[in-house]
Coordinates of C-alpha atoms in Angstrom, one line a residue:
Chain A
M1 CA -10.6 -44.1 -32.7
G2 CA -8.0 -41.3 -33.5
H3 CA -5.4 -40.1 -30.9
Y4 CA -4.7 -36.6 -29.7
K5 CA -2.5 -35.1 -27.3
I6 CA -3.3 -33.2 -24.5
P7 CA -1.6 -29.6 -24.8
N8 CA 0.6 -29.2 -21.8
S9 CA 0.1 -32.5 -20.1
G10 CA 1.8 -32.6 -17.1
H11 CA 3.6 -29.3 -17.5
N12 CA 0.8 -26.9 -16.7
R13 CA 1.7 -23.5 -16.4
D14 CA 0.0 -20.4 -16.7
D15 CA 1.7 -17.1 -15.6
E16 CA -0.7 -14.6 -16.9
G17 CA -3.5 -16.8 -14.8
S18 CA -1.7 -16.3 -11.9
K19 CA -1.0 -12.3 -12.4
M20 CA -4.8 -12.2 -12.8
G21 CA -5.6 -14.3 -9.5
M22 CA -3.1 -12.4 -7.9
W23 CA -5.1 -8.8 -8.8
L24 CA -8.3 -10.3 -7.9
F25 CA -7.0 -10.9 -4.3
L26 CA -5.8 -7.0 -4.2
F27 CA -9.1 -5.7 -5.6
T28 CA -10.6 -7.8 -2.2
E29 CA -7.9 -6.3 -0.3
I30 CA -8.2 -2.9 -1.5
L31 CA -12.6 -3.1 -0.9
L32 CA -11.5 -4.1 2.6
F33 CA -9.6 -1.3 3.4
G34 CA -12.1 0.8 1.3
G35 CA -15.0 0.0 3.7
L36 CA -12.7 1.4 6.3
F37 CA -11.4 4.7 4.4
L38 CA -15.6 5.1 4.1
V39 CA -16.0 4.3 7.9
Y40 CA -13.2 6.8 8.7
A41 CA -15.2 9.7 6.0
M42 CA -17.9 8.9 8.3
Y43 CA -16.6 9.4 11.4
R44 CA -14.8 12.6 10.4
Y45 CA -17.9 14.4 9.1
L46 CA -19.7 13.8 12.3
Y47 CA -17.1 14.3 15.0
F48 CA -15.5 16.7 12.7
D49 CA -13.9 18.9 16.0
A50 CA -12.6 15.7 18.0
F51 CA -10.9 14.7 15.1
K52 CA -8.9 17.8 14.3
I53 CA -8.2 17.7 19.1
V54 CA -6.9 14.5 18.7
S55 CA -5.1 13.9 15.3
E56 CA -3.0 17.1 16.2
H57 CA -1.6 15.3 18.6
M58 CA -0.6 12.4 15.8
D59 CA 3.6 12.6 15.0
I60 CA 3.7 13.7 11.5
K61 CA 8.0 13.0 11.9
L62 CA 7.1 9.2 13.1
G63 CA 4.2 9.2 10.2
A64 CA 7.0 10.5 7.3
I65 CA 9.5 8.4 8.2
N66 CA 7.5 5.4 7.9
T67 CA 6.0 6.4 4.6
V68 CA 9.9 7.4 3.5
I69 CA 10.7 3.5 4.5
L70 CA 7.4 2.1 2.7
I71 CA 8.8 4.2 -0.4
T72 CA 12.3 3.2 -0.6
S73 CA 10.7 -0.1 0.3
S74 CA 8.5 -0.2 -3.0
L75 CA 11.5 1.1 -4.6
T76 CA 13.9 -1.8 -4.0
V77 CA 11.4 -4.8 -4.5
A78 CA 10.6 -3.5 -8.2
L79 CA 14.3 -3.1 -8.4
S80 CA 14.6 -6.8 -7.7
I81 CA 11.9 -7.8 -10.3
T82 CA 13.8 -5.7 -12.7
A83 CA 17.2 -7.1 -11.1
I84 CA 15.2 -10.7 -12.1
K85 CA 14.0 -11.0 -15.7
K86 CA 17.5 -8.8 -16.8
G87 CA 19.2 -12.4 -14.9
H88 CA 21.3 -10.9 -12.3
K89 CA 19.7 -12.8 -9.6
D90 CA 22.5 -11.7 -6.7
F91 CA 21.4 -8.1 -7.0
A92 CA 17.4 -9.9 -6.8
I93 CA 18.6 -11.6 -3.5
F94 CA 20.6 -7.8 -2.4
F95 CA 17.8 -5.5 -2.9
L96 CA 14.8 -8.4 -1.5
F97 CA 17.0 -8.5 1.8
I98 CA 17.3 -4.6 1.8
T99 CA 12.7 -4.3 1.4
I100 CA 12.7 -7.0 4.4
I101 CA 14.9 -4.9 6.6
L102 CA 13.1 -1.9 6.0
A103 CA 10.1 -3.5 6.5
W104 CA 11.6 -4.6 9.7
G105 CA 12.2 -0.7 10.3
F106 CA 8.0 0.1 9.5
V107 CA 7.5 -2.2 12.1
I108 CA 10.1 -1.1 14.7
N109 CA 9.0 2.4 14.3
K110 CA 5.4 1.6 14.6
Y111 CA 5.8 -0.3 18.1
F112 CA 7.3 3.0 19.5
E113 CA 5.0 5.4 18.3
W114 CA 2.3 2.4 19.5
S115 CA 4.0 2.5 23.2
A116 CA 3.9 5.8 23.5
H117 CA 0.0 6.1 23.0
I118 CA -0.5 3.3 24.9
H119 CA 1.8 4.7 27.4
H120 CA 0.2 7.9 28.0
G121 CA -3.2 5.9 28.3
L122 CA -4.5 6.3 25.0
F123 CA -5.8 2.6 24.5
M124 CA -9.2 0.7 24.6
G125 CA -9.9 0.1 28.0
K126 CA -7.2 2.1 29.5
E127 CA -8.4 5.2 32.2
A128 CA -7.6 8.2 30.2
F129 CA -9.0 6.5 26.8
N130 CA -12.0 6.1 28.2
N131 CA -12.3 9.9 29.9
L132 CA -12.0 11.1 25.7
A133 CA -15.1 12.4 24.2
Q134 CA -16.8 9.7 21.7
G135 CA -15.4 11.0 18.8
E136 CA -11.2 11.5 19.8
G137 CA -12.1 7.7 21.0
M138 CA -13.2 7.1 17.8
F139 CA -10.6 8.4 15.8
L140 CA -7.6 7.0 18.1
F141 CA -9.3 3.7 17.3
L142 CA -9.7 3.9 13.3
Y143 CA -6.3 4.6 13.8
Y144 CA -5.0 1.3 16.3
F145 CA -7.5 -0.7 13.9
M146 CA -6.2 0.5 10.3
T147 CA -2.7 0.9 11.2
G148 CA -2.9 -2.3 13.0
L149 CA -4.4 -4.2 10.0
H150 CA -1.9 -1.9 7.8
G151 CA 1.1 -3.2 9.8
V152 CA -0.3 -7.2 9.9
H153 CA -0.1 -6.7 5.8
V154 CA 3.5 -5.1 6.1
L155 CA 4.4 -8.7 8.3
V156 CA 2.7 -10.8 5.4
G157 CA 4.8 -8.9 2.9
A158 CA 7.9 -9.3 4.5
I159 CA 7.3 -13.3 5.0
L160 CA 6.4 -13.2 1.4
L161 CA 9.5 -11.7 0.1
M162 CA 12.3 -14.2 2.1
V163 CA 10.5 -17.2 0.7
V164 CA 10.9 -15.3 -2.7
A165 CA 14.4 -15.0 -1.7
F166 CA 14.9 -18.7 -0.7
R167 CA 13.4 -19.2 -3.9
I168 CA 15.8 -17.2 -5.8
M169 CA 18.7 -19.1 -4.1
S170 CA 17.4 -22.4 -4.9
N171 CA 16.9 -21.5 -8.5
H172 CA 13.3 -21.9 -8.1
Q173 CA 12.5 -18.2 -9.3
N174 CA 15.0 -17.1 -12.5
E175 CA 15.2 -15.2 -15.5
T176 CA 12.4 -17.0 -17.3
K177 CA 10.5 -18.0 -13.9
Y178 CA 9.9 -14.9 -12.0
T179 CA 5.5 -15.0 -11.4
F180 CA 6.1 -15.9 -7.4
H181 CA 8.1 -12.9 -7.2
E182 CA 6.1 -10.8 -8.8
N183 CA 3.0 -11.6 -7.2
S184 CA 4.8 -11.0 -4.1
G185 CA 6.1 -7.9 -5.4
L186 CA 2.7 -6.7 -6.3
Y187 CA 1.1 -7.4 -3.1
W188 CA 3.8 -5.7 -1.2
H189 CA 3.0 -2.8 -3.2
L190 CA -0.6 -2.6 -2.3
V191 CA 0.9 -2.4 1.4
D192 CA 2.7 0.9 0.3
L193 CA -0.4 1.9 -1.4
I194 CA -2.2 2.0 1.2
W195 CA 0.1 3.6 3.3
I196 CA -0.3 6.4 0.8
Y197 CA -4.0 7.0 2.0
L198 CA -3.7 6.5 5.7
F199 CA -0.4 9.0 6.3
P200 CA -2.4 12.3 4.8
L201 CA -6.2 11.1 7.2
F202 CA -4.2 10.4 9.8
Y203 CA -1.1 12.5 10.4
L204 CA -1.8 15.3 8.0
L205 CA -5.1 16.3 8.0
H206 CA -5.6 18.5 11.9
Chain B
M1 CA -1.1 -11.2 -22.4
S2 CA 1.6 -9.6 -20.4
N3 CA 4.2 -7.7 -22.6
H4 CA 6.8 -9.5 -21.0
T5 CA 9.3 -8.4 -23.8
H6 CA 9.6 -4.9 -22.9
K7 CA 13.1 -4.5 -21.4
P8 CA 13.3 -3.4 -18.1
K9 CA 15.4 -0.5 -16.7
Y10 CA 16.6 0.3 -13.7
S11 CA 16.2 4.2 -14.6
T12 CA 12.4 3.5 -14.9
D13 CA 12.5 2.7 -10.9
L14 CA 14.3 5.1 -9.4
L15 CA 12.7 7.7 -11.4
T16 CA 9.6 6.5 -10.1
F17 CA 11.1 7.1 -6.5
L18 CA 12.1 10.6 -6.6
M19 CA 9.1 11.5 -7.9
L20 CA 7.0 9.9 -5.0
M21 CA 9.3 11.4 -2.8
A22 CA 9.0 14.8 -3.9
L23 CA 5.1 13.8 -4.0
T24 CA 5.6 13.0 -0.1
A25 CA 7.6 16.1 0.9
L26 CA 4.7 18.3 -1.0
T27 CA 1.7 16.8 0.6
I28 CA 3.5 17.7 3.9
W29 CA 4.1 21.0 2.7
A30 CA 0.7 21.7 1.8
S31 CA -0.7 20.4 4.8
F32 CA 1.1 22.7 7.2
A33 CA 0.5 25.7 3.8
T34 CA -3.8 24.8 3.3
G35 CA -4.2 24.9 7.1
G36 CA -4.8 21.3 7.8
T37 CA -8.8 20.2 8.3
T38 CA -10.2 22.6 5.3
V39 CA -11.8 21.4 2.3
L40 CA -8.9 22.9 0.2
A41 CA -6.2 21.0 2.5
V42 CA -8.6 17.2 2.3
S43 CA -9.0 17.5 -1.7
V44 CA -5.4 18.7 -1.6
A45 CA -4.0 15.9 0.3
M46 CA -6.5 13.0 -1.2
A47 CA -5.0 14.5 -4.9
I48 CA -1.1 14.5 -4.1
A49 CA -2.2 10.9 -3.0
T50 CA -4.4 9.2 -5.8
T51 CA -1.3 10.8 -8.2
K52 CA 1.3 9.0 -5.8
A53 CA -1.2 6.1 -5.9
F54 CA -1.5 6.3 -9.9
L55 CA 2.4 6.3 -9.9
V56 CA 3.1 3.2 -7.8
I57 CA 0.4 1.1 -10.1
R58 CA 1.3 2.2 -13.3
N59 CA 5.7 2.6 -13.1
F60 CA 6.2 -0.2 -9.7
M61 CA 3.5 -2.9 -10.2
H62 CA 4.2 -2.1 -14.1
V63 CA 0.5 -1.9 -15.2
K64 CA 1.6 0.3 -18.0
Y65 CA 3.4 -3.1 -19.6
D66 CA 0.5 -4.9 -18.9
H67 CA -2.5 -6.3 -21.0
V68 CA -5.4 -3.6 -21.4
I69 CA -7.8 -5.9 -19.5
Y70 CA -6.0 -5.0 -15.8
K71 CA -6.6 -1.2 -16.7
I72 CA -10.0 -1.9 -17.1
F73 CA -10.5 -3.7 -13.9
I74 CA -8.3 -1.1 -12.1
G75 CA -10.9 1.5 -13.8
L76 CA -13.6 -0.4 -12.4
V77 CA -12.8 -1.1 -9.4
S78 CA -12.0 2.9 -8.4
L79 CA -15.1 3.3 -9.7
L80 CA -16.8 0.8 -7.4
F81 CA -15.1 2.9 -4.4
L82 CA -15.8 5.7 -5.8
S83 CA -19.9 4.8 -6.3
F84 CA -19.6 4.3 -3.0
I85 CA -18.1 7.7 -1.1
L86 CA -20.7 9.3 -3.5
I87 CA -23.2 7.3 -2.5
L88 CA -22.3 7.7 1.5
A89 CA -21.6 11.4 1.1
L90 CA -25.6 11.9 -0.3
D91 CA -27.0 10.1 2.4
Y92 CA -25.5 12.6 4.7
A93 CA -26.0 15.9 2.3
Y94 CA -30.2 14.5 2.7
R95 CA -30.8 13.0 6.1

């Protein structure tokens, strides 16, 4: 009986497979939000005037600030990946921490925005909300649901990037091994990608 | 297999960022210029958003350096989503 060697035995590492798996996960995320965008489109068509009335009260300035924050954070994540590929570990960590600060900036901004609406009673179950026309309430419900789900993704992304930073510090990620960093970056860019559509739909079209 | 031999550049990231910021300014301006809820306003807003999404996917997510299979997958998922929109629109247009 001939003897043979098992290829890669004990050291299996498949960077490409890992990235492909991440992209497949991102597709499920895109279709999750895609379904919500379809619901938005349907109700916008059904309650055109109601959507127009409520969307006029959205704060474009806060929405624009959050857009700038997310685009800037997408840049800093991209820069951190470029840095790790070049072997500039300190830069990579620096850019990741800037990204995490920006992520918190986004969440805090969103907190103030939601608080202002809730303060005016515009939240499910409150009197002012219950007195709204059906379409107006639906716009706000979709606004809370979609931006809330997106906000959860921002928090998950920020935690992932923190883990990446610690893995670089402990040399588990470096210029020859950066797939976890790259995949976490892909997730963060998806968060930015979804906001790119949420911003005009909830803040600009009125 | 992805092209890990390409030389990553900070300048490409910065250029993409500047284009995204310019498009953000454009979409805010366009929303006022086109009157908010007209068909034109929605079309312009979605066209600008899709251009921004294309830049993020191509440059920030590095799909331009990846194997063609990623581009095919992204194209197929986009087509799938567009078909959902079309089916929904046809359903409401003809009921």
